[in-house]
Short mmCIF file of C-alpha atoms in Angstrom, two decimals:
data_model
loop_
_atom_site.label_atom_id
_atom_site.label_comp_id
_atom_site.label_asym_id
_atom_site.label_seq_id
_atom_site.Cartn_x
_atom_site.Cartn_y
_atom_site.Cartn_z
CA MET A 8 -0.72 4.43 18.37
CA PRO A 9 -3.04 3.63 21.24
CA LYS A 10 -4.02 0.17 22.33
CA LEU A 11 -6.77 -1.29 20.15
CA GLU A 12 -8.56 -2.75 23.09
CA LYS A 13 -9.10 0.70 24.62
CA MET A 14 -10.67 2.21 21.46
CA SER A 15 -14.25 1.99 20.33
CA SER A 16 -15.14 0.41 17.02
CA GLU A 17 -15.98 3.87 15.62
CA GLU A 18 -12.41 5.00 16.40
CA HIS A 19 -11.16 1.84 14.65
CA ILE A 20 -13.18 2.66 11.57
CA ASN A 21 -12.08 6.29 11.64
CA ILE A 22 -8.31 5.48 11.90
CA SER A 23 -8.56 2.70 9.30
CA LYS A 24 -10.48 4.96 6.94
CA LYS A 25 -7.83 7.72 7.25
CA MET A 26 -5.00 5.26 6.65
CA PHE A 27 -6.90 3.85 3.63
CA TYR A 28 -7.29 7.28 1.96
CA GLY A 29 -3.75 8.23 2.96
CA GLY A 30 -2.46 5.31 0.93
CA PHE A 31 -3.75 6.97 -2.21
CA ALA A 32 -1.05 9.66 -1.73
CA PHE A 33 1.42 7.25 -3.19
CA LEU A 34 1.99 5.67 0.22
CA PRO A 35 1.34 1.92 -0.41
CA LEU A 36 3.19 1.00 2.79
CA LEU A 37 0.46 2.84 4.80
CA TRP A 38 -2.02 0.37 3.32
CA LEU A 39 0.17 -2.54 4.52
CA VAL A 40 0.44 -1.00 7.97
CA ASN A 41 -3.35 -0.53 8.09
CA PHE A 42 -3.91 -4.15 7.25
CA ILE A 43 -1.31 -5.46 9.77
CA TYR A 44 -2.43 -3.11 12.56
CA PHE A 45 -6.15 -3.96 12.34
CA PHE A 46 -6.06 -7.53 11.14
CA SER A 47 -6.45 -9.09 14.59
CA THR A 48 -9.38 -6.73 15.38
CA SER A 49 -11.10 -7.68 12.07
CA ARG A 50 -10.99 -11.29 12.90
CA LYS A 51 -13.22 -10.91 15.92
CA THR A 52 -16.88 -11.89 15.57
CA ASN A 53 -18.16 -8.47 16.52
CA ALA A 54 -15.93 -6.53 14.14
CA PRO A 55 -17.77 -4.01 12.07
CA LYS A 56 -18.12 -4.70 8.35
CA GLU A 57 -17.00 -1.25 7.39
CA LEU A 58 -13.65 -1.87 9.22
CA LYS A 59 -13.15 -5.12 7.34
CA LYS A 60 -13.88 -3.22 4.08
CA TYR A 61 -11.15 -0.75 4.64
CA ILE A 62 -8.68 -3.32 5.79
CA TYR A 63 -9.08 -5.68 2.90
CA LEU A 64 -9.20 -2.84 0.32
CA SER A 65 -5.92 -1.59 1.91
CA LEU A 66 -4.41 -5.04 1.37
CA LEU A 67 -5.64 -5.14 -2.20
CA GLY A 68 -4.25 -1.70 -2.90
CA CYS A 69 -0.81 -2.72 -1.43
CA ILE A 70 -0.72 -5.88 -3.59
CA ILE A 71 -1.69 -3.96 -6.75
CA TRP A 72 1.12 -1.39 -6.05
CA PHE A 73 3.62 -4.16 -5.39
CA VAL A 74 2.72 -5.86 -8.72
CA VAL A 75 2.84 -2.59 -10.68
CA LEU A 76 6.18 -1.50 -9.16
CA THR A 77 7.78 -4.97 -9.61
CA THR A 78 6.55 -5.04 -13.23
CA TRP A 79 8.01 -1.58 -13.86
CA TYR A 80 11.27 -2.46 -12.28
CA ALA A 81 11.59 -5.73 -14.30
CA LEU A 82 10.78 -3.93 -17.56
CA PHE A 83 13.12 -1.02 -16.90
CA VAL A 84 16.04 -3.14 -15.90
CA ASN A 85 15.69 -5.50 -18.84
CA LYS A 86 14.82 -2.90 -21.56
CA ARG A 87 16.73 0.21 -20.43
CA ILE A 88 19.45 -0.04 -23.12
CA ALA A 89 16.92 -0.74 -25.91
CA TRP A 90 14.88 2.32 -24.89
CA GLY A 91 17.94 4.50 -25.60
CA GLN A 92 17.62 8.21 -24.97
CA VAL A 93 14.21 8.04 -23.29
CA ALA A 94 15.59 5.69 -20.63
CA ASP A 95 18.62 7.89 -20.04
CA ARG A 96 16.33 10.84 -19.39
CA ILE A 97 14.31 9.09 -16.71
CA THR A 98 17.32 7.43 -15.05
CA VAL A 99 18.59 9.10 -11.89
CA VAL A 100 21.98 7.44 -11.93
CA ILE A 101 23.21 6.23 -15.31
CA PRO A 102 25.36 3.04 -14.96
CA LYS A 103 28.85 3.32 -16.44
CA GLY A 104 30.00 1.05 -19.14
CA LEU A 105 26.78 0.31 -20.89
#
């Protein structure tokens, strides 16, 4: 990506907006990249409010995805055997011996 200093604030908003909407395509890491890439720019006093909106919504989306995926993983690992046939159907690799 180009240097942030060489881009206008409209270009910042445009790229951040594209990365924000791209994260809805099940790409939560894109939200994290959006936040990290534009965080220093958003801390400046002359940063546009729209840029801050997309950056912090990206961070929020990434955190929500992390919580949802972690919860799903914890439930699946702990309850897989109790779920029986349903868990076996959604398991890609079935562990041997259980």
